[in-house]
Short mmCIF file of C-alpha atoms in Angstrom, two decimals:
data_model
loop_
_atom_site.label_atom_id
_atom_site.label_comp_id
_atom_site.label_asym_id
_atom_site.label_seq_id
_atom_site.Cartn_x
_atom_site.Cartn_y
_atom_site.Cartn_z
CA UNK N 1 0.00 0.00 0.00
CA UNK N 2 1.39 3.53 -1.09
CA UNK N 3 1.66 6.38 1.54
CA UNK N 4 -1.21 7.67 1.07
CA UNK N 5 -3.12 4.85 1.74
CA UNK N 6 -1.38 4.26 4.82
CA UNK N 7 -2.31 7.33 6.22
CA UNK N 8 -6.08 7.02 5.30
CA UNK N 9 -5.48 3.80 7.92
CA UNK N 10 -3.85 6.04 11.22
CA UNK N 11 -6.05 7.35 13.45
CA UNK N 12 -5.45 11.13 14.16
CA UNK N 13 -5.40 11.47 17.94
CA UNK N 14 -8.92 12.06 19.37
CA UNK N 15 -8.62 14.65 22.56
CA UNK N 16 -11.45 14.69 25.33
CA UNK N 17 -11.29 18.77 24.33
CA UNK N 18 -13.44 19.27 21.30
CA UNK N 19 -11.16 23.02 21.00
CA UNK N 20 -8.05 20.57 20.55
CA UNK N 21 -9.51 17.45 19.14
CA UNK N 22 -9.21 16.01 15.54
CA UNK N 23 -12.08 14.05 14.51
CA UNK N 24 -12.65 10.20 13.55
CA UNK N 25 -10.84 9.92 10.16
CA UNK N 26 -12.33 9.22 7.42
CA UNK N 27 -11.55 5.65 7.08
CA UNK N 28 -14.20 4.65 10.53
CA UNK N 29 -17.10 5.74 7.91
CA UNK N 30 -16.05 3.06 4.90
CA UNK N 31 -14.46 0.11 5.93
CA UNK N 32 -16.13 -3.17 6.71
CA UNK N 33 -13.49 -3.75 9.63
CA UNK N 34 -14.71 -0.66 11.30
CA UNK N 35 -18.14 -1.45 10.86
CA UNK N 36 -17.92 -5.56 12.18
CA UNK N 37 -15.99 -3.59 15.39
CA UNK N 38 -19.31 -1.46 16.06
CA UNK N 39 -21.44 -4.21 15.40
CA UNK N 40 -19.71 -5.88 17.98
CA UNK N 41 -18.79 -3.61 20.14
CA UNK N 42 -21.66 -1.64 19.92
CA UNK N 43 -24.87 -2.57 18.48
CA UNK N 44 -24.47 -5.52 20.72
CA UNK N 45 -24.10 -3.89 24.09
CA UNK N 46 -26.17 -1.17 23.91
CA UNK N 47 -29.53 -1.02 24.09
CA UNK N 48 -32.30 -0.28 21.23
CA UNK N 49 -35.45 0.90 20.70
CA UNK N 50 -37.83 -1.85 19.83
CA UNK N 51 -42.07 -0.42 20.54
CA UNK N 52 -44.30 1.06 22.20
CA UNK N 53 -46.65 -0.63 25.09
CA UNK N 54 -49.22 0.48 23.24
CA UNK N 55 -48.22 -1.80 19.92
CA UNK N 56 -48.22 -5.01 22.70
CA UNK N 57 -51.57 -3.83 24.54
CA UNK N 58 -53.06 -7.46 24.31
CA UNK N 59 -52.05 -10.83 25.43
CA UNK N 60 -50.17 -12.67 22.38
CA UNK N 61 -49.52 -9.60 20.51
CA UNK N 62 -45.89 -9.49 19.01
CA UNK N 63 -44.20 -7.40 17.01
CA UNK N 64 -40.37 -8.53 14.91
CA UNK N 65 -37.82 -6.40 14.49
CA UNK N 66 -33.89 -6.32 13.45
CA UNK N 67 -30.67 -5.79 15.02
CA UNK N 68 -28.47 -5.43 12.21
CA UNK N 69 -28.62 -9.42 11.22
CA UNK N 70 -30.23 -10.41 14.18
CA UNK N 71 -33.92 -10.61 13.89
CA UNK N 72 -35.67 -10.00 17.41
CA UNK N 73 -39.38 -10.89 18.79
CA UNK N 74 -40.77 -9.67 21.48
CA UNK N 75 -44.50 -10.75 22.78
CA UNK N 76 -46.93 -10.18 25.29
CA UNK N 77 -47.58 -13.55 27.37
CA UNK N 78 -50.78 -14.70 29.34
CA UNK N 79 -49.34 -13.47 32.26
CA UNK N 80 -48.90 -10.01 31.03
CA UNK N 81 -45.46 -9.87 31.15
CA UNK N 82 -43.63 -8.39 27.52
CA UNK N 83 -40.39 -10.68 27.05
CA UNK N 84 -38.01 -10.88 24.08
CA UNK N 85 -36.21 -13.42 22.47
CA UNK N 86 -34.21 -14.10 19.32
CA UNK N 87 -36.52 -15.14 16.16
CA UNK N 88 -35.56 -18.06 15.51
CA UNK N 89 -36.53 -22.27 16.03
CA UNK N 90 -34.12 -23.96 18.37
CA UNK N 91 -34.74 -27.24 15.78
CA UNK N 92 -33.50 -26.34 12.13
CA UNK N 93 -33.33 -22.42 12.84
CA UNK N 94 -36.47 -21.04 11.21
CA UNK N 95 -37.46 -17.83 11.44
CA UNK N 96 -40.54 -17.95 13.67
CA UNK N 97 -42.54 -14.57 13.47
CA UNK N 98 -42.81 -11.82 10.56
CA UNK N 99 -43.67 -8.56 11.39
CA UNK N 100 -46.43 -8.13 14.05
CA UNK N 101 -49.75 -9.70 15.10
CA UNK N 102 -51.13 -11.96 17.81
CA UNK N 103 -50.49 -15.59 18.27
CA UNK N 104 -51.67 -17.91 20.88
CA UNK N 105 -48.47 -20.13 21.19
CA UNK N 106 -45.37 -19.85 18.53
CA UNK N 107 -45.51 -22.20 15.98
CA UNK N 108 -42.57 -22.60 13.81
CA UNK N 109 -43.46 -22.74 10.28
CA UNK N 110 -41.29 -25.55 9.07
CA UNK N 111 -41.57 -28.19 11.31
CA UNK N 112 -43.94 -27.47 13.90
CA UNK N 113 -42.20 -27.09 16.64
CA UNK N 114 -44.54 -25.40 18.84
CA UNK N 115 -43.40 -22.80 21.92
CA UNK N 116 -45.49 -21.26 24.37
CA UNK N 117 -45.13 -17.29 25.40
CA UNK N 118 -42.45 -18.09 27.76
CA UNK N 119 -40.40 -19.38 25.13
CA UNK N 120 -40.67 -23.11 26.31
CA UNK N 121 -40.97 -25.55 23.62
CA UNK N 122 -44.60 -27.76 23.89
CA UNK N 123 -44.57 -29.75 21.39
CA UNK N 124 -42.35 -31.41 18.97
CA UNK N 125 -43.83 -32.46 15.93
CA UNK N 126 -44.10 -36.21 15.88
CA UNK N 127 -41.20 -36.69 17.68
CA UNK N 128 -41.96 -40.22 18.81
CA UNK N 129 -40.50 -39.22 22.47
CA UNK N 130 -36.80 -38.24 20.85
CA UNK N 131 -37.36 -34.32 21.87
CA UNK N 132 -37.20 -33.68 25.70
CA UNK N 133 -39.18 -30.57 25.96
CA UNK N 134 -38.54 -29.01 29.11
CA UNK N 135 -34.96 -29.03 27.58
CA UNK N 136 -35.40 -26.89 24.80
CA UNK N 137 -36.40 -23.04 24.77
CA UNK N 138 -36.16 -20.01 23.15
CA UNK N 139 -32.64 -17.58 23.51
CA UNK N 140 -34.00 -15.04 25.90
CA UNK N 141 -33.11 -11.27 25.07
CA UNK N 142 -33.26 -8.74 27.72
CA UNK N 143 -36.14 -6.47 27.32
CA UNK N 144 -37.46 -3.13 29.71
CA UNK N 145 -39.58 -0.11 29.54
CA UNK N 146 -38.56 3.39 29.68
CA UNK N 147 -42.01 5.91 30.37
CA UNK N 148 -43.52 3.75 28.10
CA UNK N 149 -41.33 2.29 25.62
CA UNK N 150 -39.59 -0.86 25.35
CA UNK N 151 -35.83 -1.20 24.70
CA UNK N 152 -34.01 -4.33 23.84
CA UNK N 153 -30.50 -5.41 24.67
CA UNK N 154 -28.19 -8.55 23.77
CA UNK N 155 -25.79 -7.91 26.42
CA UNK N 156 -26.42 -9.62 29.52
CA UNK N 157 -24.18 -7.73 31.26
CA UNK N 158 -25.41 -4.31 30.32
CA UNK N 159 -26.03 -1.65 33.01
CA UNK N 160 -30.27 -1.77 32.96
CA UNK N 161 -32.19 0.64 30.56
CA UNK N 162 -33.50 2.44 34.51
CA UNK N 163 -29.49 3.83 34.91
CA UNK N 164 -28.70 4.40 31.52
CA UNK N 165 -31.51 6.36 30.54
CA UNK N 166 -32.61 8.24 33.79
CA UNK N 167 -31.69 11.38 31.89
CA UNK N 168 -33.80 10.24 28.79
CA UNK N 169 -36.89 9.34 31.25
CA UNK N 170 -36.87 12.70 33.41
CA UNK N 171 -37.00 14.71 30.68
CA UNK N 172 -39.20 13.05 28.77
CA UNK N 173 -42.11 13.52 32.10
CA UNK N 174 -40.89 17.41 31.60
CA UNK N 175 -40.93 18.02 28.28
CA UNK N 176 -43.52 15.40 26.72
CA UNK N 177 -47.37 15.88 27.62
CA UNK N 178 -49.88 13.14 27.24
CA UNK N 179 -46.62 10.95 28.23
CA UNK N 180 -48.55 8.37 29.77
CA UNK N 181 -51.35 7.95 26.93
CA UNK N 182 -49.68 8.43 23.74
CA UNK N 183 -51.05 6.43 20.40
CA UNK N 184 -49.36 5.37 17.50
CA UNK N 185 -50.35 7.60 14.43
CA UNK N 186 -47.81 7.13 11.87
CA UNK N 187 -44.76 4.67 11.08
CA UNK N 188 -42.24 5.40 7.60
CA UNK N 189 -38.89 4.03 6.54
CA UNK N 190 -36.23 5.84 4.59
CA UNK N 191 -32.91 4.90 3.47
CA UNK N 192 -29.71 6.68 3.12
CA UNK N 193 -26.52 6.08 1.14
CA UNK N 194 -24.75 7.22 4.29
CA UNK N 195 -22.51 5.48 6.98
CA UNK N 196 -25.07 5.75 10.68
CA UNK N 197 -22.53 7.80 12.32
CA UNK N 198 -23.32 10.39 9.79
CA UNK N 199 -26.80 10.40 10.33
CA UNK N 200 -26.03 10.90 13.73
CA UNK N 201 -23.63 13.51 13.45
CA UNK N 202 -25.93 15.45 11.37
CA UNK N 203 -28.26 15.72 13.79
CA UNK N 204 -26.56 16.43 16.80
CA UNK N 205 -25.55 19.47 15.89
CA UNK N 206 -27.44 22.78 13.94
CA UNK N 207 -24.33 24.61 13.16
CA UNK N 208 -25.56 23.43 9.73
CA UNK N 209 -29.15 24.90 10.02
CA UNK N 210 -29.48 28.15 8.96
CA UNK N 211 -26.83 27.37 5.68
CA UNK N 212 -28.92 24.38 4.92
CA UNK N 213 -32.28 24.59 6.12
CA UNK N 214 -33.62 27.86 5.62
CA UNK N 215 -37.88 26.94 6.02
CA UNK N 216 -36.51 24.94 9.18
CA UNK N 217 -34.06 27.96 10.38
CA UNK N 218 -37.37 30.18 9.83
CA UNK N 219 -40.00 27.98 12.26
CA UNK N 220 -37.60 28.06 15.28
CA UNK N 221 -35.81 30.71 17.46
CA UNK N 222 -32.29 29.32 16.73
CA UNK N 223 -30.81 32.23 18.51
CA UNK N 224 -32.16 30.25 22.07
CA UNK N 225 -30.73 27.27 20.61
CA UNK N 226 -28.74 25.02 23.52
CA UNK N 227 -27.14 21.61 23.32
CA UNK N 228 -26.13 19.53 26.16
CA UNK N 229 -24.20 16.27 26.46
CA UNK N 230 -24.72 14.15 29.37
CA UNK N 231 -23.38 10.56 29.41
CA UNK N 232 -25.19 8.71 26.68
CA UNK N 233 -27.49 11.44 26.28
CA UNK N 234 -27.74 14.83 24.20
CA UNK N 235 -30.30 17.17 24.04
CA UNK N 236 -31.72 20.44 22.22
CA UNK N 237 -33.44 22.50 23.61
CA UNK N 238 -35.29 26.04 22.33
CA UNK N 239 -37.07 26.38 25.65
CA UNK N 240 -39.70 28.87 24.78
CA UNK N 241 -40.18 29.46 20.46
CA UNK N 242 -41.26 32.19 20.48
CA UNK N 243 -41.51 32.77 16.82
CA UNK N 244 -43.93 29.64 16.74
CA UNK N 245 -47.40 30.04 16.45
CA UNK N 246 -48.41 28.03 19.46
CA UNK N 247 -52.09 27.87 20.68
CA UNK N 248 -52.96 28.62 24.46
CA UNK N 249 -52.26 25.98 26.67
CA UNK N 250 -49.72 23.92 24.46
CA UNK N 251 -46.33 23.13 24.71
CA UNK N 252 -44.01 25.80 23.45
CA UNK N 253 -40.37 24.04 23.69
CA UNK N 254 -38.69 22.45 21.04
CA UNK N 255 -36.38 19.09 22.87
CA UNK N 256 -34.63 16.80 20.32
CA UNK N 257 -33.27 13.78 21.84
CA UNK N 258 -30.03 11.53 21.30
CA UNK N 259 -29.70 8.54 23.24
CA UNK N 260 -26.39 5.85 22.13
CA UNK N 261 -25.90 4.66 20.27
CA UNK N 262 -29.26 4.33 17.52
CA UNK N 263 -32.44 6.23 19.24
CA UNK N 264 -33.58 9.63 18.42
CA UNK N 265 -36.99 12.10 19.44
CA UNK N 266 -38.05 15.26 19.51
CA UNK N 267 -41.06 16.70 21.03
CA UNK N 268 -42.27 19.43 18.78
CA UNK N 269 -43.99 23.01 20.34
CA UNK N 270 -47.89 22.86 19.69
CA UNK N 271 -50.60 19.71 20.25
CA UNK N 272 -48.81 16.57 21.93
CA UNK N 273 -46.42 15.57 18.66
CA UNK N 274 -43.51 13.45 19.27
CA UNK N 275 -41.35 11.24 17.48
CA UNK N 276 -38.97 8.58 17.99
CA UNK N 277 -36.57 7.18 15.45
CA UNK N 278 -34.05 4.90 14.94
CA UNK N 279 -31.20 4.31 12.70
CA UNK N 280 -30.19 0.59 11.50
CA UNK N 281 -27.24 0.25 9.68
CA UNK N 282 -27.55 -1.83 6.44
CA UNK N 283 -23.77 -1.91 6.01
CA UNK N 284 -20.75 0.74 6.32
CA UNK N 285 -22.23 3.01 3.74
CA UNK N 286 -25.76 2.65 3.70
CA UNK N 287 -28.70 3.28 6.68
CA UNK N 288 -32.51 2.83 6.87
CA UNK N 289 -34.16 5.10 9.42
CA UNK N 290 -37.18 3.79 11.05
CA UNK N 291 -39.63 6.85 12.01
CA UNK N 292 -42.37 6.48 14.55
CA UNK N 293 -44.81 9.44 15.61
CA UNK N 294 -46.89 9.67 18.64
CA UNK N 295 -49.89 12.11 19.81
CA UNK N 296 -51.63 12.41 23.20
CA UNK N 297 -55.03 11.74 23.46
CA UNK N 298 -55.98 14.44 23.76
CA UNK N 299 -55.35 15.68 20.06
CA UNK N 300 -57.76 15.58 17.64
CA UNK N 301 -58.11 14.94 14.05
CA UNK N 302 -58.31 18.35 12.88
CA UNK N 303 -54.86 18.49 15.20
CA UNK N 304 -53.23 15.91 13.83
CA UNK N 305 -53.85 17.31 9.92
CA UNK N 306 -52.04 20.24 11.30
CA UNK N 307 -49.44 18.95 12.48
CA UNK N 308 -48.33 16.03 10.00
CA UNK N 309 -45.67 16.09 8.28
CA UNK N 310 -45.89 17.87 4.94
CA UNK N 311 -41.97 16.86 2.91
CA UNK N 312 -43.92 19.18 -0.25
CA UNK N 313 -43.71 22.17 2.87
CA UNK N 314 -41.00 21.28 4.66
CA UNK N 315 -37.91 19.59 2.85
CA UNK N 316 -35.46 19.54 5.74
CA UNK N 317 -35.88 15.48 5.84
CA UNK N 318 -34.77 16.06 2.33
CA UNK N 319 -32.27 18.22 2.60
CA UNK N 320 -30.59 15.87 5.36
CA UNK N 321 -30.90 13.15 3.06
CA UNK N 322 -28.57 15.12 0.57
CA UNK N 323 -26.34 16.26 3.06
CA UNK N 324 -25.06 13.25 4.50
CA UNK N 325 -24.95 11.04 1.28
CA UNK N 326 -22.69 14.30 0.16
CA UNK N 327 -20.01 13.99 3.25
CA UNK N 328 -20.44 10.37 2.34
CA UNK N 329 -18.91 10.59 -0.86
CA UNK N 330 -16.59 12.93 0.47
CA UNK N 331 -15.28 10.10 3.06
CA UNK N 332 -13.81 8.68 0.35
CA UNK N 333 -11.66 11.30 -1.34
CA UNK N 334 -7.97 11.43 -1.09
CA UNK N 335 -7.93 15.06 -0.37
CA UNK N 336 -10.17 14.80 2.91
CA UNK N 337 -8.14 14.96 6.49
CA UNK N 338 -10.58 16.29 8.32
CA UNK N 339 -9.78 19.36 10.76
CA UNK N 340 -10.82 20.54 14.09
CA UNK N 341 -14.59 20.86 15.15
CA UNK N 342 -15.97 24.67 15.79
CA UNK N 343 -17.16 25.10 19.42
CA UNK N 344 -19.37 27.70 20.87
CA UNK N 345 -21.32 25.63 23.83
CA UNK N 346 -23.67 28.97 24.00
CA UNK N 347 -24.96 29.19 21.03
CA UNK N 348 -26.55 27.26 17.69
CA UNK N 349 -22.79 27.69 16.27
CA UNK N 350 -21.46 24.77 17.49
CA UNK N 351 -20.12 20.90 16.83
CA UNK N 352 -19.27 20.27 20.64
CA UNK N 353 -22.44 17.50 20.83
CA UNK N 354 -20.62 15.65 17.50
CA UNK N 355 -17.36 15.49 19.28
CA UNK N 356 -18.92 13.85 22.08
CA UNK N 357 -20.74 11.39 20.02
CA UNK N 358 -17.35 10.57 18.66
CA UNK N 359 -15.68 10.22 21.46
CA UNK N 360 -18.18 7.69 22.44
CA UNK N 361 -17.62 5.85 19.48
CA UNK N 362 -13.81 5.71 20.32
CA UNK N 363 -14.26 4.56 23.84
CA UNK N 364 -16.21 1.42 22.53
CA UNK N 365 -14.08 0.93 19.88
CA UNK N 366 -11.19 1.49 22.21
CA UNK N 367 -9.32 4.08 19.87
CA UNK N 368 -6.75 6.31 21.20
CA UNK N 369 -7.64 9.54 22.46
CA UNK N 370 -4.51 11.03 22.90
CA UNK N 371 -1.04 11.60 21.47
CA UNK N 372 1.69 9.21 21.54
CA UNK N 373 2.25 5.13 22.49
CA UNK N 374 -1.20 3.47 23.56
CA UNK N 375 -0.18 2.09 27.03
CA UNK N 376 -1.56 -1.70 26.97
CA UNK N 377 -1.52 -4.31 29.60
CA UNK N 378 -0.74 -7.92 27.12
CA UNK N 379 -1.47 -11.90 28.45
CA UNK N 380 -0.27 -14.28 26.42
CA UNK N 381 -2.81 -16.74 26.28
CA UNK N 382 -4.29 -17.19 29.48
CA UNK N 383 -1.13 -16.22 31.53
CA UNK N 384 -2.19 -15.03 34.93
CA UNK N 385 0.57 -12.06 34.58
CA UNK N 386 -0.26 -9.55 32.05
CA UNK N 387 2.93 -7.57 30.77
CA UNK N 388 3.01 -3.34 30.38
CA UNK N 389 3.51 -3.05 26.87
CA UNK N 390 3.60 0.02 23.94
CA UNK N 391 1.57 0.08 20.97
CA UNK N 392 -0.28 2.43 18.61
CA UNK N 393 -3.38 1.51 15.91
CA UNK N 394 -2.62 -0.13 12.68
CA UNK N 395 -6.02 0.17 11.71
CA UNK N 396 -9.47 -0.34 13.42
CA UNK N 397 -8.80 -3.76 14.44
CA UNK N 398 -5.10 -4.48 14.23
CA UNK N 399 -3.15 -3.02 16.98
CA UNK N 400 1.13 -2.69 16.71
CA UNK N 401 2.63 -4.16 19.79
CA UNK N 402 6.43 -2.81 20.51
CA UNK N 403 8.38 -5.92 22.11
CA UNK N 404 11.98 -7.00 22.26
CA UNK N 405 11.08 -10.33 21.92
CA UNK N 406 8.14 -10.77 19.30
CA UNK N 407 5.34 -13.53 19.64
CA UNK N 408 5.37 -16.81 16.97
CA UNK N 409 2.70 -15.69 14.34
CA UNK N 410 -0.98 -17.58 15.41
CA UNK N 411 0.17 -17.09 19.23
CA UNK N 412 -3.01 -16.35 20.92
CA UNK N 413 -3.22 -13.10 22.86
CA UNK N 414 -5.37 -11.12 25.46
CA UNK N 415 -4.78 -6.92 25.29
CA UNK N 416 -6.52 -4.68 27.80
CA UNK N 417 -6.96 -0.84 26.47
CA UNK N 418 -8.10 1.73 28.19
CA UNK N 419 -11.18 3.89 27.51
CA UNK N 420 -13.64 6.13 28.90
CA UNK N 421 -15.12 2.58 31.09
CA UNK N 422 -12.22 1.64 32.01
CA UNK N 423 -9.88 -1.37 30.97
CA UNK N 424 -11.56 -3.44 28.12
CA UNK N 425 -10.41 -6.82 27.51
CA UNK N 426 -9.57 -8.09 23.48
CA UNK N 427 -8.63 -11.37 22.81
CA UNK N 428 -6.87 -11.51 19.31
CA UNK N 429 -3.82 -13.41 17.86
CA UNK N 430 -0.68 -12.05 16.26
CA UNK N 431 -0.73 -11.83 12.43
CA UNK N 432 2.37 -10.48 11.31
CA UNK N 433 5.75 -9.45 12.36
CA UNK N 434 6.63 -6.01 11.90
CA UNK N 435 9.29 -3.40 12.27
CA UNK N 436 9.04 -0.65 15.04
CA UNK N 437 11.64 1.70 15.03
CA UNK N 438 13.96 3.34 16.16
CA UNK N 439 13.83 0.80 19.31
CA UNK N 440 12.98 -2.72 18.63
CA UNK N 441 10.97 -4.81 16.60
CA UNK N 442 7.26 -5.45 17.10
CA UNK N 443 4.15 -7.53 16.01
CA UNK N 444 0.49 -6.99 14.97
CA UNK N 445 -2.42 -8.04 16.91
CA UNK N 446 -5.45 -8.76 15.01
CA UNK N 447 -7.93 -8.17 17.56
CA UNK N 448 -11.16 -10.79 17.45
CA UNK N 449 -14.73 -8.29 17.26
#
């Protein structure tokens, strides 16, 4: 590889000070490596948005959805109780459920095998007494409620959805009316030729808005504009628009919501209206975005014609859409090294929210935040004495290890990084010997996702 390409494959150092800070390089928005890392490292630990209460009201009501390739159920039992599990038949490995409905038991379509709402299989299709029963059930998934709506999670160590999103739920009882007796009006998919970080990015921030949305920059009072990171959760906030037409007695803030790593809402000023939408990567450079929109009860139909969405009146869904498939295809050019983020916490002028959305990216993924040698404890194997060792990134999963005495290529190896949750454990082997001057030779880690 020439030069160039090796330096589309460093990782300019990240800084926990968006004023000093470079940002992700281009390279995290393209490759397939980067993108099996976050699948692993992220999609799978984190936890998603799945429904609404509402949408599993009734006993044996279900609803499907997907987790990048893993396609998830969740259903309501006969004891009231909403679990989750992974869609699929414990026999041949059928997919059990499509889309949503109601169902007495779960009956897999190719053989029969039939599970109750627990997950416990009931009945094996003329199994002459081969099948043991009460041995065989569906993979749980852990599933809870946040004011309302149910979030899904594949990690079973996970902190629960009650710490993680405390944030999320007070201000949602502040800022959301009706909370407690929202309905379901309105459900639409889009896709994007755009890596999900993107999307995200976009909307984070509304340094953008007034270049690139002007209808959007014209129905909000940008100049009260605030964003504020906390944890896993940012929020906008215009806490009184006053250049809204509002009637008596309604909401007048506008909140948009980002919760890590996939969930987005925003309550809108006016007649209950919120929203809550998700982002579900299709691959590194492509993402469909699931939309769905709530009202209280309270609003009526005349309301609710109001207040739908109208792309033929406002394009700013459109003009997103062209945004990010633009930076997209600017990823990709040679000439792009990215340079440091603008940052004015006070005001609508600034990218301080997309540097913190980065920086969580980099703590999963474990990339270096700072100048210099990454400082890495090493096991070899399953040695009980890990070694202090130097390294730096090769690429997003291929770390440089400086040693006097390099490894055997195929030696199995454990390296600990540190990141924002402290020391994370990757088990990987080494793949290469390499040089690492001026002082010593070295070896790559390939690191396992």
């Amino acid at each position: 590889m020439d030069q160039l390409g090796q330096e589309q494959h460093i990782s300019p150092a990240m800084d926990r000070d968006p004023r000093r800070s470079a940002p992700l390089p281009a390279w995290h928005y393209t490759s397939p490596e980067a993108f099996a890392a976050e699948r692993a490292r992220i999609f799978f630990r984190s936890w998603k948005y799945a429904a609404h209460v509402s949408e599993l009201a009734a006993s044996g009501s279900f609803i499907t959805l997907n987790l990048l390739d893993q396609n998830i159920l969740l259903v309501r039992g006969h004891d009231d109780v909403v679990r989750a599990f992974f869609n699929v038949c414990q026999h041949r490995a059928h997919e059990l459920l499509k889309g949503k409905g109601a169902v007495s038991t779960i009956r897999c379509p190719y053989h029969a095998w039939t599970y109750d709402l627990t997950g416990a299989l009931r009945r094996a299709t003329k199994d002459a007494g081969q099948v043991r029963c009460e041995t065989v059930s569906l993979t749980p998934i852990r599933v809870e409620e946040l004011c309302g709506f149910l979030f899904v999670n594949l990690d079973p160590h996970a902190a629960p959805l009650s710490e993680v999103g405390s944030q999320f739920a007070e201000e949602l009882k502040r800022y959301v009316p009706e909370l407690g007796s929202l309905r379901k009006v309105g459900y639409w998919v889009e896709e994007r030729e755009a890596n999900w970080k993107l999307v995200i990015e976009n909307d984070v921030e509304c340094y953008h808005c007034r270049t690139a949305h002007p209808y959007l920059s014209s129905r909000l009072n940008l100049a009260a504009y605030r964003s504020v990171d906390n944890g896993v959760l940012t929020t906008h906030l215009i806490e009184r628009d006053a250049e809204r037409d509002v009637p008596a007695g309604c909401p007048t803030a506008f909140v948009y919501w980002y919760l890590w790593p996939d969930t987005e809402a925003r309550m809108m000023p006016g007649p209950s209206n919120f929203a809550i939408y998700t982002t579900e990567p299709l691959g590194p450079t492509r993402t469909r975005l699931h939309y769905h929109h709530f009202v209280g009860a309270s609003v009526t139909a005349a309301d609710l014609e109001r207040i739908r969405h109208d792309p033929e009146v406002d394009p700013t869904v459109a003009e997103d859409v062209a945004l990010v498939e633009s930076v997209q295809r600017g990823m990709r050019s040679l000439g792009y090294r990215g340079s440091s983020f603008v940052v004015d916490e006070d005001s609508v002028w600034t990218e301080h929210s997309v540097h913190h959305f980065q920086l969580l990216v980099a703590d999963a993924l474990c990339v270096p935040t700072a100048q210099g040698d990454l400082r890495l404890s090493m096991a070899v194997g399953d040695e009980p004495q890990p070694r202090e060792v130097l390294g730096h990134w090769l690429d997003a999963a291929t770390v440089q290890v400086r040693t006097p005495c390099p490894l055997a290529i195929g030696t199995p190896v454990q390296l600990a990084l540190e990141g924002s949750y402290g020391l994370s454990w990757r088990r990987g082997r080494v793949s290469r010997l390499v040089a690492a001057a001026p002082d010593g030779p070295g070896m790559a880690v390939q690191l396992h996702p």
